[in-house]
Tab-separated table of C-alpha atoms in Angstrom:
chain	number	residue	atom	x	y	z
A	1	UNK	CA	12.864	6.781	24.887
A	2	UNK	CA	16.082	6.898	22.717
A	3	UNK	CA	16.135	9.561	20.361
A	4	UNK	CA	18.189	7.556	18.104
A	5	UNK	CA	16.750	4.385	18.042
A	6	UNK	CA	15.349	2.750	15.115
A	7	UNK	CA	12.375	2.796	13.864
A	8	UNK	CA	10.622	-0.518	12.292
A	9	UNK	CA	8.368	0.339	9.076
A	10	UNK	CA	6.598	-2.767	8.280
A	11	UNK	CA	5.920	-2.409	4.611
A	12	UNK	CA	2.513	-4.974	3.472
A	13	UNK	CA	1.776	-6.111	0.361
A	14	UNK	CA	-0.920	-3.268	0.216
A	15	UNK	CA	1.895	0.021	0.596
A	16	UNK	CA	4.875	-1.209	-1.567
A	17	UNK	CA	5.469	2.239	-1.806
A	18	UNK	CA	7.708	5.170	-0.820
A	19	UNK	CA	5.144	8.149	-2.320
A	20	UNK	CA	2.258	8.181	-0.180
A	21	UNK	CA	3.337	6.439	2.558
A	22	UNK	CA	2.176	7.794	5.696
A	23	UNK	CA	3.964	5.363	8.131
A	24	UNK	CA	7.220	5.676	6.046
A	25	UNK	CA	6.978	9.438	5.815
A	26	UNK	CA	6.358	9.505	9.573
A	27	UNK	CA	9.224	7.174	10.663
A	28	UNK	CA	11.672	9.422	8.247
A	29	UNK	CA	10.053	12.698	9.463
A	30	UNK	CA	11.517	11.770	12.664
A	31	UNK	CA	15.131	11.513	11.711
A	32	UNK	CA	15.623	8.455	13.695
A	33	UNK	CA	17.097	5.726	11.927
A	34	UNK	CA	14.591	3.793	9.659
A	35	UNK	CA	14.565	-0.159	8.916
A	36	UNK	CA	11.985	-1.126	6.342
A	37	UNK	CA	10.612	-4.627	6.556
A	38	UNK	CA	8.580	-6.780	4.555
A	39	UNK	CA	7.370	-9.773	6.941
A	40	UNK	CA	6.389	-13.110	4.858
A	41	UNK	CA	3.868	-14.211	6.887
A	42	UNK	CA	0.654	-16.719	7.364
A	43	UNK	CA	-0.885	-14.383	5.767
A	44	UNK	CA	1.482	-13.555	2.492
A	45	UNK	CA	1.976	-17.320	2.389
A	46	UNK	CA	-1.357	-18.115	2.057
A	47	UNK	CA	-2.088	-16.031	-1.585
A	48	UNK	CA	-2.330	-18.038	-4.729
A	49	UNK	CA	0.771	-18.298	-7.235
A	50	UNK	CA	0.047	-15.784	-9.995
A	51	UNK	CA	-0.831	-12.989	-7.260
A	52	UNK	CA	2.595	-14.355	-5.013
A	53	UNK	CA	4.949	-14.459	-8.251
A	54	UNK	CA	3.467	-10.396	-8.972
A	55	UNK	CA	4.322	-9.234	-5.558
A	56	UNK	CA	7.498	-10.907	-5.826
A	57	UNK	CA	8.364	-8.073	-8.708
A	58	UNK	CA	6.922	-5.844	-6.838
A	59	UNK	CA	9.266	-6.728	-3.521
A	60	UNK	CA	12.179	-6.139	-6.060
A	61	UNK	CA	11.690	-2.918	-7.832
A	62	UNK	CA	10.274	-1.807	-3.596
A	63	UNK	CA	13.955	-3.246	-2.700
A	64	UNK	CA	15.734	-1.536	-5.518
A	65	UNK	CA	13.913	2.133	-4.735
A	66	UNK	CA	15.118	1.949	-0.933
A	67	UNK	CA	18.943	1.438	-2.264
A	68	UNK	CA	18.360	4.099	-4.492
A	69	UNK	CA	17.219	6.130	-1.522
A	70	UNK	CA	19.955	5.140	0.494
A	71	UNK	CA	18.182	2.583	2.188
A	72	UNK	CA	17.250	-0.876	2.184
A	73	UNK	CA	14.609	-3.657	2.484
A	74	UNK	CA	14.613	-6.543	5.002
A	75	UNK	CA	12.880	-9.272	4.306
A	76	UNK	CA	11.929	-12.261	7.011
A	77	UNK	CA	9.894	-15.071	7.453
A	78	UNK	CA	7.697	-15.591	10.365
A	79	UNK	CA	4.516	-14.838	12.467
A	80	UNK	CA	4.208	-10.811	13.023
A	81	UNK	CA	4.757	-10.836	16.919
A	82	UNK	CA	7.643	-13.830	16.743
A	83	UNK	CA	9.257	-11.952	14.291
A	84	UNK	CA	9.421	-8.719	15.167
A	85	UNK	CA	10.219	-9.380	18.417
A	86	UNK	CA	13.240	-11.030	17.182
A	87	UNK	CA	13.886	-7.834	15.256
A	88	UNK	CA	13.580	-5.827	18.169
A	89	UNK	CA	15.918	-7.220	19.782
A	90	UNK	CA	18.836	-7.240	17.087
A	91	UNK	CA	18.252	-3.753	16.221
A	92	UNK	CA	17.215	-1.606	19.360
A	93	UNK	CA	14.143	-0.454	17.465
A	94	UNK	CA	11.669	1.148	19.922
A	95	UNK	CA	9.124	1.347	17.488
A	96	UNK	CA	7.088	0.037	14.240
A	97	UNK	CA	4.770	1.785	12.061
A	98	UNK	CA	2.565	0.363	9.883
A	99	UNK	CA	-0.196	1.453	7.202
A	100	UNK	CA	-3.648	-0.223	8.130
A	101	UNK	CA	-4.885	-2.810	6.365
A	102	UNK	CA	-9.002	-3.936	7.250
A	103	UNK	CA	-9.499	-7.443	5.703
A	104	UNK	CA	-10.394	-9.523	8.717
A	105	UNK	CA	-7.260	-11.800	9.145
A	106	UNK	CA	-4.910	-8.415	8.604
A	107	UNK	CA	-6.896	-6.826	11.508
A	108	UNK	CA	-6.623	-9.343	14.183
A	109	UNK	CA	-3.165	-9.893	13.569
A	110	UNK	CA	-2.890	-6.196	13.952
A	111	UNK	CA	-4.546	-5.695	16.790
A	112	UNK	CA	-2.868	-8.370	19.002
A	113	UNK	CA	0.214	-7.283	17.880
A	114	UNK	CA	-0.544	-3.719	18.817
A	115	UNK	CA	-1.390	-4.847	22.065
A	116	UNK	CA	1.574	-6.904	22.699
A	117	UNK	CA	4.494	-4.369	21.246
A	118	UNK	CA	2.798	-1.601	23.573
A	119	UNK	CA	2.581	-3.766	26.587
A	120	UNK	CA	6.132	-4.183	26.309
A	121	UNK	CA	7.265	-0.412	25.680
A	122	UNK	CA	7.077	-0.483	22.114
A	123	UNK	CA	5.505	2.664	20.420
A	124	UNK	CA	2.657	0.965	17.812
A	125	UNK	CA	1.631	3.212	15.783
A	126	UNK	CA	-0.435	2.489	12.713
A	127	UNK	CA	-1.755	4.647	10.134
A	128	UNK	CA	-4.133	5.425	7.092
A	129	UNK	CA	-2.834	4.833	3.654
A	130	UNK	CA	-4.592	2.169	1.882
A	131	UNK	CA	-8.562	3.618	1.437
A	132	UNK	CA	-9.927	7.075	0.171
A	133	UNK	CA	-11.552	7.073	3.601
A	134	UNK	CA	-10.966	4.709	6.783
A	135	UNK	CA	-14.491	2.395	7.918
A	136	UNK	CA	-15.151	4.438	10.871
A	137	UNK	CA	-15.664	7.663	8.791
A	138	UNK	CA	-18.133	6.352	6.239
A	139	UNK	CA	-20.557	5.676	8.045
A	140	UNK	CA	-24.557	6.951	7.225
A	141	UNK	CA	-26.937	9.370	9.017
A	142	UNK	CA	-27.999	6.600	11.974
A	143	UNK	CA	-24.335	6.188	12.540
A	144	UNK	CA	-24.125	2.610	10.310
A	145	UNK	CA	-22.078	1.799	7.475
A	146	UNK	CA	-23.795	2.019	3.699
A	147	UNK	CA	-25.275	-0.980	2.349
A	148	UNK	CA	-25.848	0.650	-0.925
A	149	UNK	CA	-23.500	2.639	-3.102
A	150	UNK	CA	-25.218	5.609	-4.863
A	151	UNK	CA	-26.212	7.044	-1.577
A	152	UNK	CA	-22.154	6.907	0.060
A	153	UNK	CA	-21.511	8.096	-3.244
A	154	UNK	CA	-23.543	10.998	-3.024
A	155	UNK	CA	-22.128	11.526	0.751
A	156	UNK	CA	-18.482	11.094	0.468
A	157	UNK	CA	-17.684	12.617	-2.694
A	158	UNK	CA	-18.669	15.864	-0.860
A	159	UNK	CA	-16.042	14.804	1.738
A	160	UNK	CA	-12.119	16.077	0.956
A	161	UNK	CA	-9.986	13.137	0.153
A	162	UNK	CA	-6.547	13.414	2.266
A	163	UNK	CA	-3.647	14.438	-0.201
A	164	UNK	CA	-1.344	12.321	-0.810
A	165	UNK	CA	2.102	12.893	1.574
A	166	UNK	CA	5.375	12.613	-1.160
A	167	UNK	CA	8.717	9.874	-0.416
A	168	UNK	CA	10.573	11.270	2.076
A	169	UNK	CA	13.600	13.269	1.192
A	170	UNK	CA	15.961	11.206	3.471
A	171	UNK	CA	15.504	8.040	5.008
A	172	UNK	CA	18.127	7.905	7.724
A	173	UNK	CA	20.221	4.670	8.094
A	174	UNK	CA	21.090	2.533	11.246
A	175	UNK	CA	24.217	2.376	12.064
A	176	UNK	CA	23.762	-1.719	11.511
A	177	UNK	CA	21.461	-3.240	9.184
A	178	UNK	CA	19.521	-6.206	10.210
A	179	UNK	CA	20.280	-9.376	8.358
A	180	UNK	CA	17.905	-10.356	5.456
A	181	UNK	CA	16.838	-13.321	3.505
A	182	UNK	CA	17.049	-13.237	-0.150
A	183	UNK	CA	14.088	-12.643	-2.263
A	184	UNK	CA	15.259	-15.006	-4.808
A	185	UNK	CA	15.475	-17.656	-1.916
A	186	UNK	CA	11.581	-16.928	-1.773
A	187	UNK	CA	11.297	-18.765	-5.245
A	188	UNK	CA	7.998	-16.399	-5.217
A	189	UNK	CA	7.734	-17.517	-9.153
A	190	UNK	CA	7.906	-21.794	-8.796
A	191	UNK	CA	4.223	-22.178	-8.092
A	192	UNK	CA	3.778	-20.345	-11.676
A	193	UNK	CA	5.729	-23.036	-13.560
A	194	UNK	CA	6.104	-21.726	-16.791
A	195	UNK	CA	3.451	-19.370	-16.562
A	196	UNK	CA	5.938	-17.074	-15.412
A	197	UNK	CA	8.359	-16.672	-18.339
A	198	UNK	CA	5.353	-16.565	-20.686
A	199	UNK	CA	3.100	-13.866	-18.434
A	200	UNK	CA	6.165	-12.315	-17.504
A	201	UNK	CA	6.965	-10.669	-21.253
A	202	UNK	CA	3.632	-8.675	-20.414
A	203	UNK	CA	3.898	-6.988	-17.097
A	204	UNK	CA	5.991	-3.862	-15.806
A	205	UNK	CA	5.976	-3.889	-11.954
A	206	UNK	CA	7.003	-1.093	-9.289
A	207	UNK	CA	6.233	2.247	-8.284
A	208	UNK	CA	7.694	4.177	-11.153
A	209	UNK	CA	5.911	1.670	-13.548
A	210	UNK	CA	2.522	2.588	-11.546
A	211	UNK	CA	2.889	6.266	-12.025
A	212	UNK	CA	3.292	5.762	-16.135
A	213	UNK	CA	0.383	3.384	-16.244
A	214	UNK	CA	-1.641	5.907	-14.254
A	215	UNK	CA	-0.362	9.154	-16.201
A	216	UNK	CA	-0.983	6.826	-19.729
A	217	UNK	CA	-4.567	5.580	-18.703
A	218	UNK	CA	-5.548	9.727	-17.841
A	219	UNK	CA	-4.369	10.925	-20.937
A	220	UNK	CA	-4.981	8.178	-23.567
A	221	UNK	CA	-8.295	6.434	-22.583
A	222	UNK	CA	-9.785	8.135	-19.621
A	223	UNK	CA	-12.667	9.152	-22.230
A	224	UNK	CA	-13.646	5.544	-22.911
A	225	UNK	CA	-13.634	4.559	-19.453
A	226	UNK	CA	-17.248	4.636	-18.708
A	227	UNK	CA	-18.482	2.536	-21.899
A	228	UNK	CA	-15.256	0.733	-21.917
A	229	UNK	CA	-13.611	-0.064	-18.213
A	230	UNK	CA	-15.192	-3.505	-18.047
A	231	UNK	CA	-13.982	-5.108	-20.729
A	232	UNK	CA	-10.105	-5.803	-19.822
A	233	UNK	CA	-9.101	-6.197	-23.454
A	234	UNK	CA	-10.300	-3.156	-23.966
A	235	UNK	CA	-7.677	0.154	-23.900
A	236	UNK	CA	-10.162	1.970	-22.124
A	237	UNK	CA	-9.403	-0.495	-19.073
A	238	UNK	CA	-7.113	1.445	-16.493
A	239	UNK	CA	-4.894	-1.184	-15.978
A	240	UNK	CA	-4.405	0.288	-12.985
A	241	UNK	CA	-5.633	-3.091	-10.458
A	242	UNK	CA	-1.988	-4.974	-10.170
A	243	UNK	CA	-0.399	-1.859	-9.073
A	244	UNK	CA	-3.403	-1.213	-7.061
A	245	UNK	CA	-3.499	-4.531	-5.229
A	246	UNK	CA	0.469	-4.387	-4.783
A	247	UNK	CA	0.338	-0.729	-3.417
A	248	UNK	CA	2.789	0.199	-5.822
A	249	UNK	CA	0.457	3.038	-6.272
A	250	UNK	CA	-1.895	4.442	-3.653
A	251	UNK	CA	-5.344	4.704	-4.207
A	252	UNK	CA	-5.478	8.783	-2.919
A	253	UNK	CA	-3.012	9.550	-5.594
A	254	UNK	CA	-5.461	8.137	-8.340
A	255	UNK	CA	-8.176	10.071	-6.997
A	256	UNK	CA	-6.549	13.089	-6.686
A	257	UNK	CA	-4.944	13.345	-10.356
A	258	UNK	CA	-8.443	12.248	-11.363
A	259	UNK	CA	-10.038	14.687	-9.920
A	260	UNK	CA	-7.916	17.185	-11.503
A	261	UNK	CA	-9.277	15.750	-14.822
A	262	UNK	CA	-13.073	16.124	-13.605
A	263	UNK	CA	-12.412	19.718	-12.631
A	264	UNK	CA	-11.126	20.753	-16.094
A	265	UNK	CA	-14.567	18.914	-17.543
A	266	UNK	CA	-12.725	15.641	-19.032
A	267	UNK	CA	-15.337	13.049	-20.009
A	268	UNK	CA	-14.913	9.654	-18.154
A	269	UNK	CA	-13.360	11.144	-14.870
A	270	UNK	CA	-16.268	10.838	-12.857
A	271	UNK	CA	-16.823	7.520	-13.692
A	272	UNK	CA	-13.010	6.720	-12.727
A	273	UNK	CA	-13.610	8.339	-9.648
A	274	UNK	CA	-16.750	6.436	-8.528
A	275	UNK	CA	-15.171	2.864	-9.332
A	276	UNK	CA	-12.123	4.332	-7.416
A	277	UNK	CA	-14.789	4.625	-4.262
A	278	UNK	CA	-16.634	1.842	-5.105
């Protein structure tokens, strides 16, 4: 294999992330050159407008971060295994890394195109960054998975949750950059209408925006979350589920500056942490 090839790190709407980014941290680790890619496919295309026009901010402050970095984002349209094979082929890359994602559609698509890129000579790799735990490992005493909460509760809060790995320091550039389509050419916000302008006043969006949130909701209202956390009006609220949905933040990092609150006895952190494995 060539040492200096590229790496492909196909970023989802579930990691739009550089902190805790396994498959980004591992493709930089290397100190190959790294092209990150967000792929608009079947599956992005098929999400409803308010949830399309949110990623869309998230896609930009993602895009901005990677040029702050030194990097970039590319962004194409098309099925995963067209696609990428097309990318492939531009760039050299001899391999793509990806965080796992287990809804049903994300999974098939996954593992065909696992198959296919490593029947061709294409290292696959995929990797855990989106759960506190991946399926296989919760499973109960006879080997199933729970049906009821309080007892995996009970069982996997005894289990260590994986730390959270940091950005990479350097993200090493090809020599070439792939061509990419515009976001704006995306027109991610027209299926809001006006909805957009008006919603738009009330959001903040990206990674750094996800880490305030987070740091805000700990130190402000953790203490009402138990009484409080279902009513979304409500300050006690985390506030936390766009960033969440977007990846902007990653669910291991919530749990693990929670549990830094339950350890030093502050009321509502439990119940932050079971909704957070729930």
């Amino acid at each position: 294999m060539n040492e200096n090839a590229p790496i492909l790190v196909w970023f989802r709407r579930g990691d739009l992330r550089l902190a805790d980014n396994p498959a980004l941290r591992a493709a930089a680790e290397t100190g190959r050159p790294v092209l990150p890619v967000f792929l608009r496919d079947g599956i992005v295309r098929r999400i409803g407008a308010a949830p399309a026009w949110r990623m869309g901010l998230s896609l930009a402050s993602l895009a901005a971060d990677l040029t702050h970095a030194g990097s970039r984002l590319i962004l194409r349209t098309g099925e995963a295994e067209e696609t990428f094979g097309i990318l492939i082929a531009e760039t050299g890359a001899t391999a793509l890394y990806w965080n796992r994602a287990h809804d049903p559609a994300s999974r098939a698509r996954d593992t065909d195109l696992k198959a296919s890129l490593k029947g061709q000579g294409i290292d696959a790799r995929s990797f855990a960054g989106n759960l506190l735990f991946e399926p296989w490992n919760t499973k109960n005493k006879s080997g199933q998975p729970y049906k009821v909460f309080t007892p995996m509760w009970r069982a996997q809060s005894e289990q260590p949750v994986p730390p959270p790995v940091t950005a990479p320091a350097r993200i090493a550039c090809p020599a070439q950059w792939a061509a990419s389509e515009e976001l704006a050419g995306w027109a991610l916000d027209g299926p809001m209408n006006r909805g957009a302008g008006i919603v738009g006043k009330y959001v903040q969006a990206g990674e750094s925006a996800a880490r305030d949130r987070l740091d805000a909701f700990l130190d402000e209202s953790l203490s009402g979350y138990e009484a409080g956390r279902d009513t979304m009006a409500s300050q006690s609220c985390s506030g936390l589920s766009p960033f969440l949905a977007n990846g902007e933040i990653g669910i291991r990092q919530c749990w693990h500056y929670a549990m830094n609150r339950y350890h030093t006895g502050q009321s509502g952190a439990q119940a932050f942490l079971r909704q957070l494995m729930w």
